[in-house]
Amino acid sequence: MEVSLTAGAIGKIMSGEVTKEIDMMPVLQVTEVRQIKSQQEPVRERFRMLVSDGTQLHQGMLGADLNHLVKSGTLQAGSIVRLTKFLCNVIKDRRIVIIMQVDVITTKADIIGHPVLGGKTNDQRVADSSNKSNATGFEQQGRSEPIASCQINNTETGRSNAAISPEVGHRQGFGAGSSVPTSTPSTWAYNNTETGRSNATISSEVGQRQGFSAGSSVPASAPSTRAYNTPETGRSNAAFSPEVGQRQGFGAGSSVPASVPSTRAYNNPSAGQGVPRQDHARDPPTSYPPRQPAYQPQIPPPMYANRGPMARNEAPPRIIPINALSPYSGRWTIKARVTNKAGLRQYSNPRGEGKVFSFDLLDADGGEIRVTCFNAVADQFFDQIVVGNVYLISRGSLRPAQKNFNHLPNDYEIMLDNASTIKQCYEEDAVIPRHQFHFRIIGDIESMENNSIIDVIGIVSSISATVVIMRKNGTETQKRSLQLKDMSGRSVEVTMWGDFCNAEGQRLQNLCDSGGFPVLAVKAGRISEFNGKAVSTIGSSQLFIDPDFVEAQKLKDWFEREGKSVPCISISREFTGSGRVDVRKTISQIKDEKLGTSEKPDWITVSATIIYTKFDNFCYTACPIMNGDRPCSKKVTSNGDGTWTCEKCDKSVDECDYRYILQLQIQDHTDLTWVTAFQEAGEDIMGMSAKELYHVKYVSEEEEKFESIIRNVAFTKYIFKLKVKEETFSDEQRVKATVVKVDKVNYSSDTRTILDAMDKLRNIDATSLPIKPEGSNYSAEAVNTSIRSSGTRDPSSVDRRDFGLHAHQSGQYGNQYSSGSGAHGGGATSCNVCGNSGHVSANCPSANEPQGQYMGNSYRGTSGSYGGGGPPRQHVGSY
Amino acid sequence: MDTSSPSAFVNGALLRRYIGQKVRTVIQVIGSDTGSVVGKSTDDLQIVVRGSSPPNPLTTYLEVIGIAESDNSIRAETWTNFGNSFDPQNFNELCKLANGEFKHMFI
């Protein structure tokens, strides 16, 4: 049936004459019906339509109640309807027609007339800069007609085109306006009610904008700046979810001539709508659902008609990798995880005081950069930043990195200011690793420069106790060192300073004491030259114990398989003088651990008793000539006439010096050995100078006195500091020990040390230590022979592998050693002697000696390898 | 060395286990009277030692060997001055170990 449309109705609607059905119930034709799907909750379908009165078109939103009409096909393009209930509101200068009830007069009909979309959104049009419009035919209308301002404002949002919600900040670069010549009316900011973004919305924050510039290159820009924002999502073509950062280049703009400049403000956080409704763009006239679902709070947008190219300075996606940052980047955003956060530090410099805090970031591409904040900004962000979380950061400034303090592999560092923003990302971010390391092999460290910063990972083979060191500026600090081994077969000393000693250091110590070999990863350690190469911690170092990396796992596997027994060459040489920590050992360990056999001598301390002194040659004639501040001391030969000649000084002297060269046999509860004591130690032991003793024996020949002196010496217990070194004597290798220092035993502190050792022993996990029953037979025998003569009985002290730093090799032996000793520590109950469990060797029914417990251990490791150890070892030679 | 009547190492808390038996301990002298000495054990409990001949003068630390009469008194047979410097903590640990983990090594 032929129906005539209410002519001029649209015009009246546009002009405001007609706003509701009471004014008029126009008969209009629906020229287009489009569905808008919102992708965020709630998922609703809305339809928008273009209605025509024969000459003009207007956007209308179909009330949800009427959706069924469309779905059933009753209402479709071409349908003629009478609006029985509708509303036309002006929201922010835009008119939106909401159709709540219609009478469908005709479902199918041809389009009547050539209606065009009139009206431009008033302020949206950003000065049209001569953009060529895309032939939408609008242009014509567009600009000039007042009516043409299609501002279809969404009732709900009332946000008009230019609404911009900065918050969400994903705005579409609206700018469309800027260069959209065509801009015809279409500056539809269709803001989604929710988002209310209009063309010009720009959200600067996140900076992910669609390149809106849609404008920029879209000449055609069909006005479509449609901000078609779907009601809920407000996503319109260019919806984007910035976070994800995938924006569709929406830019529809970018080069879609058809363009829909779509500067739509899309702000759909969730939207990310994929397909910009470019199709709309194609038919400009029709589509603009200028609805603006009220989404975001209205923020007066910088009204830009979203047409034309907007000067966008970055290409989408907005999140750029850290490695691409430069001071010329313009507005950038990075998404990265915090790997390290330094504390809030106060400082004062000539310019005044302030506080600063910095943190390090790592992003998905592996780029790292440090971020620094000062004063107020520091306060602002300090609490917000948590290590391990992922943040989106933008609007900071870049400056060259200070290589002195910043050891990250980036030439720049970020400085944040008041305008910067940090936003936390809560979503799944497994792409961004937690930490990034560039591990170096210990073998490479030797060739690296001092003071360079590296990351290293290895197995902790030994760790020593914390010592307090005085620094140059007078303050005291704590220092703790450990040996780290890795697959290169090299080990290096790692020194921890300050707080690391107590925190990680103690934890490592506990792990080691209980028999474990933890993996330690060091990030940002400095290489130093101190007796070879060593690695030290610095302020920004980080230590990770038994970390969850692939490398850690590989190391552990290697260690299990071979690392334990592979001799590790230390690139950190032994400390020679000061700084040497007292390495307490038992005499049996000298053999067991092959002390002294490496290139350098081993310095150890033992607590033992002198059991025999060789007095045949207790001193020698020495050259007294001073060589600097020490006497030459070389042996002088007698010239027969009472004078003495020194070969080294090549001089002759009348009086020679007598210097001690005492051969002593010392013994502790584990073993006995011969040592040599020279002058200083000799004097301490004997209680008189060599010269005096010489007199007593040879000059005055007071035999009794001499003998009583000797007797007094025997069975005196001291703490001996020994230097153990293997020397070659006419084709024979002998391990010789020299007494460097003799100290009286301080029972109190000694006892404490031993009690500590007992405690540690108790904590050993017995099951992890293998038992070697075959060794036990030896132990019983050996024990018997050596103990009988022992005059003293020390409480069992378990000297396991590490009492401080010691020869690298002892690490491995120590392990064997401790494996034996641990077996019958406090907790473990497997008998050393007979190999059965349930009792310790002391209780062992088969043991003859109750002390077999500890002794047995000591022989375990020897396995008869020490046949020629020197006089005291004959019994060992038996096996 | 006469090992016919071995004495157990005790501190204040362990004394009660050996009532009527021979014990030995080291106390820090707090006060003395004729025939008795009051002291503090290495675990800070009070112990009274009665006996005929305490040494004179008494040093700070005193070892007594005797029969435990109650949970805080001993009838001493042997008194030995242990001097003024002594580490009570170590002794305490010794008592604990000697009566606990390593009891088999002692009497």
mmCIF file of N, CA, C and O in Angstrom, chain A residues 747-749 751-752 755 758 762 826 840 842-843, chain B residues 86-87 89-91 93-94 97 101-102 104-105:
data_model
loop_
_atom_site.group_PDB
_atom_site.id
_atom_site.type_symbol
_atom_site.label_atom_id
_atom_site.label_comp_id
_atom_site.label_asym_id
_atom_site.label_seq_id
_atom_site.Cartn_x
_atom_site.Cartn_y
_atom_site.Cartn_z
ATOM 1 N N TYR A 747 89.609 -23.081 76.276
ATOM 2 C CA TYR A 747 88.626 -24.156 76.397
ATOM 3 C C TYR A 747 87.210 -23.677 76.188
ATOM 4 O O TYR A 747 86.397 -24.365 75.591
ATOM 5 N N SER A 748 86.970 -22.512 76.690
ATOM 6 C CA SER A 748 85.591 -22.041 76.612
ATOM 7 C C SER A 748 85.136 -21.865 75.168
ATOM 8 O O SER A 748 84.112 -22.393 74.747
ATOM 9 N N SER A 749 85.928 -21.157 74.417
ATOM 10 C CA SER A 749 85.471 -20.915 73.051
ATOM 11 C C SER A 749 85.577 -22.173 72.216
ATOM 12 O O SER A 749 84.770 -22.419 71.327
ATOM 13 N N THR A 751 85.071 -25.146 73.236
ATOM 14 C CA THR A 751 83.914 -25.984 73.532
ATOM 15 C C THR A 751 82.695 -25.488 72.771
ATOM 16 O O THR A 751 81.911 -26.259 72.244
ATOM 17 N N ARG A 752 82.581 -24.189 72.743
ATOM 18 C CA ARG A 752 81.425 -23.676 72.017
ATOM 19 C C ARG A 752 81.460 -24.040 70.553
ATOM 20 O O ARG A 752 80.439 -24.377 69.958
ATOM 21 N N LEU A 755 80.402 -27.488 70.275
ATOM 22 C CA LEU A 755 78.962 -27.674 70.470
ATOM 23 C C LEU A 755 78.211 -27.270 69.212
ATOM 24 O O LEU A 755 77.257 -27.928 68.804
ATOM 25 N N MET A 758 78.472 -29.904 66.748
ATOM 26 C CA MET A 758 77.597 -31.020 67.049
ATOM 27 C C MET A 758 76.173 -30.730 66.603
ATOM 28 O O MET A 758 75.479 -31.586 66.067
ATOM 29 N N ARG A 762 73.953 -32.767 63.889
ATOM 30 C CA ARG A 762 72.662 -33.382 64.152
ATOM 31 C C ARG A 762 71.669 -33.078 63.061
ATOM 32 O O ARG A 762 70.732 -33.823 62.836
ATOM 33 N N GLY A 826 74.006 -36.922 65.133
ATOM 34 C CA GLY A 826 73.007 -37.028 66.183
ATOM 35 C C GLY A 826 71.785 -37.796 65.747
ATOM 36 O O GLY A 826 71.322 -38.682 66.447
ATOM 37 N N VAL A 840 74.579 -46.543 66.884
ATOM 38 C CA VAL A 840 75.768 -45.876 66.372
ATOM 39 C C VAL A 840 76.966 -46.720 66.719
ATOM 40 O O VAL A 840 76.900 -47.598 67.562
ATOM 41 N N ALA A 842 79.335 -46.314 68.438
ATOM 42 C CA ALA A 842 79.744 -46.378 69.834
ATOM 43 C C ALA A 842 79.022 -47.495 70.559
ATOM 44 O O ALA A 842 79.544 -48.096 71.482
ATOM 45 N N ASN A 843 77.845 -47.737 70.145
ATOM 46 C CA ASN A 843 77.086 -48.796 70.798
ATOM 47 C C ASN A 843 77.224 -50.111 70.082
ATOM 48 O O ASN A 843 76.601 -51.095 70.458
ATOM 49 N N PHE B 86 84.932 -19.308 84.470
ATOM 50 C CA PHE B 86 84.427 -20.619 84.111
ATOM 51 C C PHE B 86 83.266 -20.372 83.172
ATOM 52 O O PHE B 86 82.560 -19.380 83.303
ATOM 53 N N ASP B 87 83.066 -21.234 82.262
ATOM 54 C CA ASP B 87 81.977 -21.017 81.331
ATOM 55 C C ASP B 87 80.796 -21.896 81.734
ATOM 56 O O ASP B 87 80.783 -23.091 81.425
ATOM 57 N N GLN B 89 77.855 -22.013 80.667
ATOM 58 C CA GLN B 89 77.034 -22.491 79.554
ATOM 59 C C GLN B 89 77.554 -23.796 78.998
ATOM 60 O O GLN B 89 76.787 -24.711 78.684
ATOM 61 N N ASN B 90 78.842 -23.849 78.857
ATOM 62 C CA ASN B 90 79.408 -25.072 78.311
ATOM 63 C C ASN B 90 79.154 -26.247 79.246
ATOM 64 O O ASN B 90 78.849 -27.356 78.810
ATOM 65 N N PHE B 91 79.303 -25.967 80.509
ATOM 66 C CA PHE B 91 79.077 -27.031 81.472
ATOM 67 C C PHE B 91 77.624 -27.487 81.415
ATOM 68 O O PHE B 91 77.329 -28.681 81.495
ATOM 69 N N GLU B 93 75.689 -27.422 78.889
ATOM 70 C CA GLU B 93 75.510 -28.237 77.690
ATOM 71 C C GLU B 93 76.044 -29.634 77.937
ATOM 72 O O GLU B 93 75.461 -30.633 77.513
ATOM 73 N N LEU B 94 77.158 -29.669 78.609
ATOM 74 C CA LEU B 94 77.747 -30.976 78.908
ATOM 75 C C LEU B 94 76.787 -31.825 79.725
ATOM 76 O O LEU B 94 76.569 -33.005 79.414
ATOM 77 N N LEU B 97 74.039 -33.096 77.519
ATOM 78 C CA LEU B 97 74.441 -34.153 76.604
ATOM 79 C C LEU B 97 74.759 -35.443 77.359
ATOM 80 O O LEU B 97 74.452 -36.540 76.900
ATOM 81 N N GLU B 101 71.644 -37.371 75.042
ATOM 82 C CA GLU B 101 72.070 -38.042 73.818
ATOM 83 C C GLU B 101 73.247 -38.990 74.000
ATOM 84 O O GLU B 101 73.341 -40.001 73.346
ATOM 85 N N PHE B 102 74.152 -38.591 74.866
ATOM 86 C CA PHE B 102 75.377 -39.385 74.968
ATOM 87 C C PHE B 102 75.475 -40.097 76.297
ATOM 88 O O PHE B 102 76.566 -40.351 76.803
ATOM 89 N N HIS B 104 75.186 -42.981 77.023
ATOM 90 C CA HIS B 104 75.919 -44.230 76.946
ATOM 91 C C HIS B 104 77.411 -44.039 77.094
ATOM 92 O O HIS B 104 78.144 -44.970 77.350
ATOM 93 N N MET B 105 77.853 -42.812 76.906
ATOM 94 C CA MET B 105 79.280 -42.580 77.025
ATOM 95 C C MET B 105 79.696 -42.311 78.452
ATOM 96 O O MET B 105 80.873 -42.286 78.765
#
